[in-house]
Amino acid sequence: MPVSLDHIDCWIFDLDNTLYPPSAKLFDLIDARMGAFIMRLLDVDAVEARRVQKQYFHDHGTTMAGLMRHHGVDPEHFLVDVHAIALDRIAPDARLRAGLERLPGRKLVFTNADADYAARVLDARGIADLFGGICDIRATSYTPKPDPAAYAMMAAHLGIDPARSLFVEDMARNLTPAKALGMTTVWLDNGSESGHRDHLPDQVDFHVSDLADWLDTLPEFWGPAPWGIS
């Protein structure tokens, strides 16, 4: 049976590779800065830095969490450094904006990045005014998704009822703790690196490949889809 969305009043979105497409390769710039950070920190070459970076990402949820645990890295130093990138690879998307505008209730962001960077991305996409709150890595005391503790802190920080909330993510593993809280889950399977890792089909209510396409299919009573899709 299709999952009903009539009860949803909070629409929560991941940021990177979700509110902009992976094809923009914006995260490649962050990835490169992470590698350079690790090379300086550990005095290693690019190959070893890459190995450490990805190992920590897979083991700890974020590279930063691994660097904090194993090397005592100051998270603020890391966040400011790796997010110091230009955003000219992304631009406003009228179709995405129209789809988000049709959603009844609050629109929110839950990200492992920091709120300053998240705000810049939302502004570059032309949708900043549609979002009423951001739960970033600072708000979760530097505890990243998919740690269940991060989701509990997110719910408190944003003041949501998980049972009335929907969460959209490009990383399948980040949906499992959301589902455990009672949230409706949407896996945006759009080709993100490691997006399929730890994918559990029973934890995914909607499996979609394009966010704007999916938003256009949502119920007509929320307002007509502007592109003739209902």
mmCIF file of C-alpha atoms in Angstrom:
data_model
loop_
_atom_site.group_PDB
_atom_site.id
_atom_site.type_symbol
_atom_site.label_atom_id
_atom_site.label_comp_id
_atom_site.label_asym_id
_atom_site.label_seq_id
_atom_site.Cartn_x
_atom_site.Cartn_y
_atom_site.Cartn_z
ATOM 1 C CA MET A 1 0.000 0.000 0.000
ATOM 2 C CA PRO A 2 1.281 3.529 -0.754
ATOM 3 C CA VAL A 3 2.498 5.453 2.280
ATOM 4 C CA SER A 4 0.121 8.306 3.124
ATOM 5 C CA LEU A 5 1.606 11.762 3.627
ATOM 6 C CA ASP A 6 -1.529 13.453 4.945
ATOM 7 C CA HIS A 7 -0.100 13.561 8.469
ATOM 8 C CA ILE A 8 3.230 15.166 7.561
ATOM 9 C CA ASP A 9 3.754 18.728 8.796
ATOM 10 C CA CYS A 10 7.566 18.844 8.868
ATOM 11 C CA TRP A 11 9.657 18.192 5.759
ATOM 12 C CA ILE A 12 13.310 17.647 6.648
ATOM 13 C CA PHE A 13 16.050 17.546 4.039
ATOM 14 C CA ASP A 14 19.681 16.611 4.042
ATOM 15 C CA LEU A 15 21.808 19.283 2.362
ATOM 16 C CA ASP A 16 24.771 18.098 0.287
ATOM 17 C CA ASN A 17 23.849 16.074 -2.812
ATOM 18 C CA THR A 18 20.190 16.355 -1.797
ATOM 19 C CA LEU A 19 19.150 19.992 -2.211
ATOM 20 C CA TYR A 20 21.545 20.178 -5.134
ATOM 21 C CA PRO A 21 22.446 17.263 -7.451
ATOM 22 C CA PRO A 22 25.683 15.264 -7.180
ATOM 23 C CA SER A 23 26.327 16.167 -10.818
ATOM 24 C CA ALA A 24 27.251 19.672 -9.612
ATOM 25 C CA LYS A 25 30.311 18.046 -7.996
ATOM 26 C CA LEU A 26 30.282 20.677 -5.276
ATOM 27 C CA PHE A 27 31.270 18.099 -2.693
ATOM 28 C CA ASP A 28 34.372 17.316 -4.750
ATOM 29 C CA LEU A 29 35.725 20.695 -3.650
ATOM 30 C CA ILE A 30 35.065 19.875 0.006
ATOM 31 C CA ASP A 31 36.544 16.421 -0.509
ATOM 32 C CA ALA A 32 39.753 17.951 -1.872
ATOM 33 C CA ARG A 33 40.032 20.352 1.064
ATOM 34 C CA MET A 34 39.534 17.455 3.492
ATOM 35 C CA GLY A 35 42.375 15.584 1.814
ATOM 36 C CA ALA A 36 44.668 18.600 2.000
ATOM 37 C CA PHE A 37 43.759 19.096 5.673
ATOM 38 C CA ILE A 38 44.693 15.496 6.487
ATOM 39 C CA MET A 39 47.941 15.714 4.515
ATOM 40 C CA ARG A 40 49.001 18.721 6.612
ATOM 41 C CA LEU A 41 47.736 17.252 9.880
ATOM 42 C CA LEU A 42 49.343 13.819 9.551
ATOM 43 C CA ASP A 43 52.240 14.739 7.228
ATOM 44 C CA VAL A 44 51.235 12.072 4.720
ATOM 45 C CA ASP A 45 50.903 11.936 0.947
ATOM 46 C CA ALA A 46 47.664 12.269 -0.972
ATOM 47 C CA VAL A 47 47.097 8.511 -1.269
ATOM 48 C CA GLU A 48 47.349 7.913 2.479
ATOM 49 C CA ALA A 49 45.265 11.001 3.221
ATOM 50 C CA ARG A 50 42.536 9.681 0.959
ATOM 51 C CA ARG A 51 42.600 6.285 2.680
ATOM 52 C CA VAL A 52 42.312 7.881 6.126
ATOM 53 C CA GLN A 53 39.597 10.261 4.977
ATOM 54 C CA LYS A 54 37.329 7.576 3.565
ATOM 55 C CA GLN A 55 38.016 5.102 6.366
ATOM 56 C CA TYR A 56 36.947 7.656 8.961
ATOM 57 C CA PHE A 57 33.883 8.576 6.910
ATOM 58 C CA HIS A 58 32.729 4.957 6.749
ATOM 59 C CA ASP A 59 33.619 4.130 10.366
ATOM 60 C CA HIS A 60 32.459 7.291 12.132
ATOM 61 C CA GLY A 61 29.789 8.872 9.929
ATOM 62 C CA THR A 62 32.004 11.815 8.965
ATOM 63 C CA THR A 63 35.704 12.304 8.361
ATOM 64 C CA MET A 64 35.644 14.991 11.037
ATOM 65 C CA ALA A 65 34.315 12.624 13.686
ATOM 66 C CA GLY A 66 37.211 10.248 13.032
ATOM 67 C CA LEU A 67 39.754 13.053 13.140
ATOM 68 C CA MET A 68 38.313 14.285 16.432
ATOM 69 C CA ARG A 69 38.383 10.827 17.984
ATOM 70 C CA HIS A 70 41.794 9.705 16.793
ATOM 71 C CA HIS A 71 43.731 12.954 16.458
ATOM 72 C CA GLY A 72 42.039 15.483 18.722
ATOM 73 C CA VAL A 73 41.196 17.807 15.840
ATOM 74 C CA ASP A 74 39.363 21.031 16.710
ATOM 75 C CA PRO A 75 36.026 20.634 14.887
ATOM 76 C CA GLU A 76 35.622 24.364 14.296
ATOM 77 C CA HIS A 77 39.037 24.594 12.664
ATOM 78 C CA PHE A 78 38.094 21.699 10.398
ATOM 79 C CA LEU A 79 34.621 22.996 9.501
ATOM 80 C CA VAL A 80 35.828 26.470 8.575
ATOM 81 C CA ASP A 81 38.694 25.083 6.506
ATOM 82 C CA VAL A 82 36.884 22.457 4.442
ATOM 83 C CA HIS A 83 33.804 24.569 3.707
ATOM 84 C CA ALA A 84 35.778 27.551 2.407
ATOM 85 C CA ILE A 85 34.701 26.856 -1.167
ATOM 86 C CA ALA A 86 33.088 28.802 -3.982
ATOM 87 C CA LEU A 87 29.461 27.934 -4.736
ATOM 88 C CA ASP A 88 29.417 28.882 -8.401
ATOM 89 C CA ARG A 89 28.780 25.250 -9.363
ATOM 90 C CA ILE A 90 25.196 25.488 -8.121
ATOM 91 C CA ALA A 91 22.422 27.891 -9.094
ATOM 92 C CA PRO A 92 18.739 28.551 -8.405
ATOM 93 C CA ASP A 93 16.334 25.864 -9.620
ATOM 94 C CA ALA A 94 12.828 27.168 -10.272
ATOM 95 C CA ARG A 95 11.319 23.694 -10.475
ATOM 96 C CA LEU A 96 12.785 22.588 -7.152
ATOM 97 C CA ARG A 97 11.635 25.809 -5.535
ATOM 98 C CA ALA A 98 8.092 25.375 -6.852
ATOM 99 C CA GLY A 99 7.964 21.810 -5.517
ATOM 100 C CA LEU A 100 9.155 22.894 -2.082
ATOM 101 C CA GLU A 101 6.673 25.782 -1.998
ATOM 102 C CA ARG A 102 3.788 23.323 -2.456
ATOM 103 C CA LEU A 103 4.652 21.380 0.697
ATOM 104 C CA PRO A 104 2.284 22.124 3.596
ATOM 105 C CA GLY A 105 4.095 22.790 6.842
ATOM 106 C CA ARG A 106 7.670 23.544 7.848
ATOM 107 C CA LYS A 107 10.727 22.938 5.676
ATOM 108 C CA LEU A 108 13.930 22.181 7.612
ATOM 109 C CA VAL A 109 17.513 21.040 7.035
ATOM 110 C CA PHE A 110 19.408 18.322 8.929
ATOM 111 C CA THR A 111 23.060 18.229 7.892
ATOM 112 C CA ASN A 112 26.452 16.982 9.039
ATOM 113 C CA ALA A 113 27.877 20.270 7.772
ATOM 114 C CA ASP A 114 27.752 23.579 9.648
ATOM 115 C CA ALA A 115 24.882 26.053 9.516
ATOM 116 C CA ASP A 116 26.946 28.852 7.961
ATOM 117 C CA TYR A 117 27.794 26.699 4.962
ATOM 118 C CA ALA A 118 24.233 25.334 4.796
ATOM 119 C CA ALA A 119 22.828 28.860 4.668
ATOM 120 C CA ARG A 120 25.186 29.726 1.808
ATOM 121 C CA VAL A 121 24.067 26.666 -0.167
ATOM 122 C CA LEU A 122 20.367 27.400 0.374
ATOM 123 C CA ASP A 123 20.919 30.971 -0.753
ATOM 124 C CA ALA A 124 22.825 29.869 -3.864
ATOM 125 C CA ARG A 125 19.938 27.527 -4.744
ATOM 126 C CA GLY A 126 17.414 30.331 -4.307
ATOM 127 C CA ILE A 127 15.453 28.542 -1.573
ATOM 128 C CA ALA A 128 16.814 29.987 1.685
ATOM 129 C CA ASP A 129 13.568 31.823 2.451
ATOM 130 C CA LEU A 130 11.580 28.571 2.332
ATOM 131 C CA PHE A 131 13.419 26.949 5.240
ATOM 132 C CA GLY A 132 12.504 27.659 8.830
ATOM 133 C CA GLY A 133 15.427 25.992 10.577
ATOM 134 C CA ILE A 134 18.733 24.173 10.251
ATOM 135 C CA CYS A 135 20.056 21.447 12.528
ATOM 136 C CA ASP A 136 23.783 21.305 11.874
ATOM 137 C CA ILE A 137 26.730 19.430 13.329
ATOM 138 C CA ARG A 138 27.128 22.039 16.064
ATOM 139 C CA ALA A 139 23.531 21.575 17.214
ATOM 140 C CA THR A 140 24.192 17.847 17.632
ATOM 141 C CA SER A 141 27.353 18.486 19.686
ATOM 142 C CA TYR A 142 29.467 17.333 16.703
ATOM 143 C CA THR A 143 27.708 13.952 16.708
ATOM 144 C CA PRO A 144 27.055 13.075 13.049
ATOM 145 C CA LYS A 145 24.425 11.100 11.231
ATOM 146 C CA PRO A 146 23.870 8.141 11.361
ATOM 147 C CA ASP A 147 24.489 8.102 15.134
ATOM 148 C CA PRO A 148 20.997 7.775 16.672
ATOM 149 C CA ALA A 149 21.928 10.397 19.284
ATOM 150 C CA ALA A 150 22.200 12.986 16.518
ATOM 151 C CA TYR A 151 18.579 12.355 15.493
ATOM 152 C CA ALA A 152 17.289 12.757 19.042
ATOM 153 C CA MET A 153 19.140 16.066 19.318
ATOM 154 C CA MET A 154 17.830 17.122 15.917
ATOM 155 C CA ALA A 155 14.230 16.461 16.950
ATOM 156 C CA ALA A 156 14.687 18.527 20.109
ATOM 157 C CA HIS A 157 16.584 21.317 18.352
ATOM 158 C CA LEU A 158 14.019 21.726 15.566
ATOM 159 C CA GLY A 159 11.019 21.029 17.783
ATOM 160 C CA ILE A 160 9.552 18.327 15.574
ATOM 161 C CA ASP A 161 7.289 15.369 16.199
ATOM 162 C CA PRO A 162 9.070 12.505 14.386
ATOM 163 C CA ALA A 163 5.756 10.754 13.729
ATOM 164 C CA ARG A 164 4.611 13.789 11.721
ATOM 165 C CA SER A 165 7.928 14.351 9.955
ATOM 166 C CA LEU A 166 9.467 13.186 6.694
ATOM 167 C CA PHE A 167 13.214 12.974 6.050
ATOM 168 C CA VAL A 168 14.882 13.060 2.620
ATOM 169 C CA GLU A 169 18.468 11.753 2.345
ATOM 170 C CA ASP A 170 20.875 10.694 -0.380
ATOM 171 C CA MET A 171 22.725 8.337 2.018
ATOM 172 C CA ALA A 172 20.593 5.248 2.649
ATOM 173 C CA ARG A 173 22.288 4.426 5.940
ATOM 174 C CA ASN A 174 21.191 7.781 7.372
ATOM 175 C CA LEU A 175 17.527 6.813 7.055
ATOM 176 C CA THR A 176 17.605 3.866 9.452
ATOM 177 C CA PRO A 177 17.791 5.962 12.676
ATOM 178 C CA ALA A 178 15.116 8.304 11.303
ATOM 179 C CA LYS A 179 12.812 5.356 10.682
ATOM 180 C CA ALA A 180 13.471 4.079 14.200
ATOM 181 C CA LEU A 181 12.155 7.401 15.551
ATOM 182 C CA GLY A 182 8.972 6.982 13.530
ATOM 183 C CA MET A 183 9.785 9.332 10.670
ATOM 184 C CA THR A 184 8.652 8.771 7.092
ATOM 185 C CA THR A 185 11.765 8.249 4.976
ATOM 186 C CA VAL A 186 12.723 9.130 1.421
ATOM 187 C CA TRP A 187 15.911 7.770 -0.116
ATOM 188 C CA LEU A 188 17.136 10.027 -2.881
ATOM 189 C CA ASP A 189 19.085 7.432 -4.837
ATOM 190 C CA ASN A 190 20.811 9.868 -7.171
ATOM 191 C CA GLY A 191 24.317 8.458 -7.519
ATOM 192 C CA SER A 192 25.984 9.967 -4.464
ATOM 193 C CA GLU A 193 29.246 8.334 -3.429
ATOM 194 C CA SER A 194 28.436 5.471 -1.014
ATOM 195 C CA GLY A 195 24.743 6.321 -1.219
ATOM 196 C CA HIS A 196 23.853 2.606 -1.340
ATOM 197 C CA ARG A 197 26.009 1.695 1.671
ATOM 198 C CA ASP A 198 24.002 -0.169 4.333
ATOM 199 C CA HIS A 199 20.796 0.239 2.354
ATOM 200 C CA LEU A 200 17.927 -1.507 4.130
ATOM 201 C CA PRO A 201 14.824 -1.505 1.906
ATOM 202 C CA ASP A 202 12.441 -1.888 4.833
ATOM 203 C CA GLN A 203 13.723 1.386 6.273
ATOM 204 C CA VAL A 204 12.813 3.329 3.118
ATOM 205 C CA ASP A 205 9.234 4.476 2.505
ATOM 206 C CA PHE A 206 9.963 6.211 -0.799
ATOM 207 C CA HIS A 207 12.826 5.311 -3.145
ATOM 208 C CA VAL A 208 13.280 8.124 -5.668
ATOM 209 C CA SER A 209 15.967 9.230 -8.105
ATOM 210 C CA ASP A 210 15.178 12.935 -8.567
ATOM 211 C CA LEU A 211 13.907 15.282 -5.870
ATOM 212 C CA ALA A 212 12.076 17.744 -8.127
ATOM 213 C CA ASP A 213 10.421 14.873 -10.007
ATOM 214 C CA TRP A 214 9.187 13.353 -6.751
ATOM 215 C CA LEU A 215 7.889 16.660 -5.408
ATOM 216 C CA ASP A 216 5.917 17.098 -8.618
ATOM 217 C CA THR A 217 4.095 13.797 -8.008
ATOM 218 C CA LEU A 218 2.786 14.750 -4.564
ATOM 219 C CA PRO A 219 -0.968 15.240 -4.050
ATOM 220 C CA GLU A 220 -2.768 17.792 -6.174
ATOM 221 C CA PHE A 221 -4.679 19.176 -3.186
ATOM 222 C CA TRP A 222 -1.423 20.810 -1.987
ATOM 223 C CA GLY A 223 -1.543 22.958 -5.092
ATOM 224 C CA PRO A 224 -1.080 22.133 -8.760
ATOM 225 C CA ALA A 225 2.309 20.963 -9.908
ATOM 226 C CA PRO A 226 3.464 23.779 -12.181
ATOM 227 C CA TRP A 227 4.878 21.396 -14.770
ATOM 228 C CA GLY A 228 1.648 19.560 -15.618
ATOM 229 C CA ILE A 229 2.427 16.507 -13.445
ATOM 230 C CA SER A 230 -0.026 15.310 -10.826
#
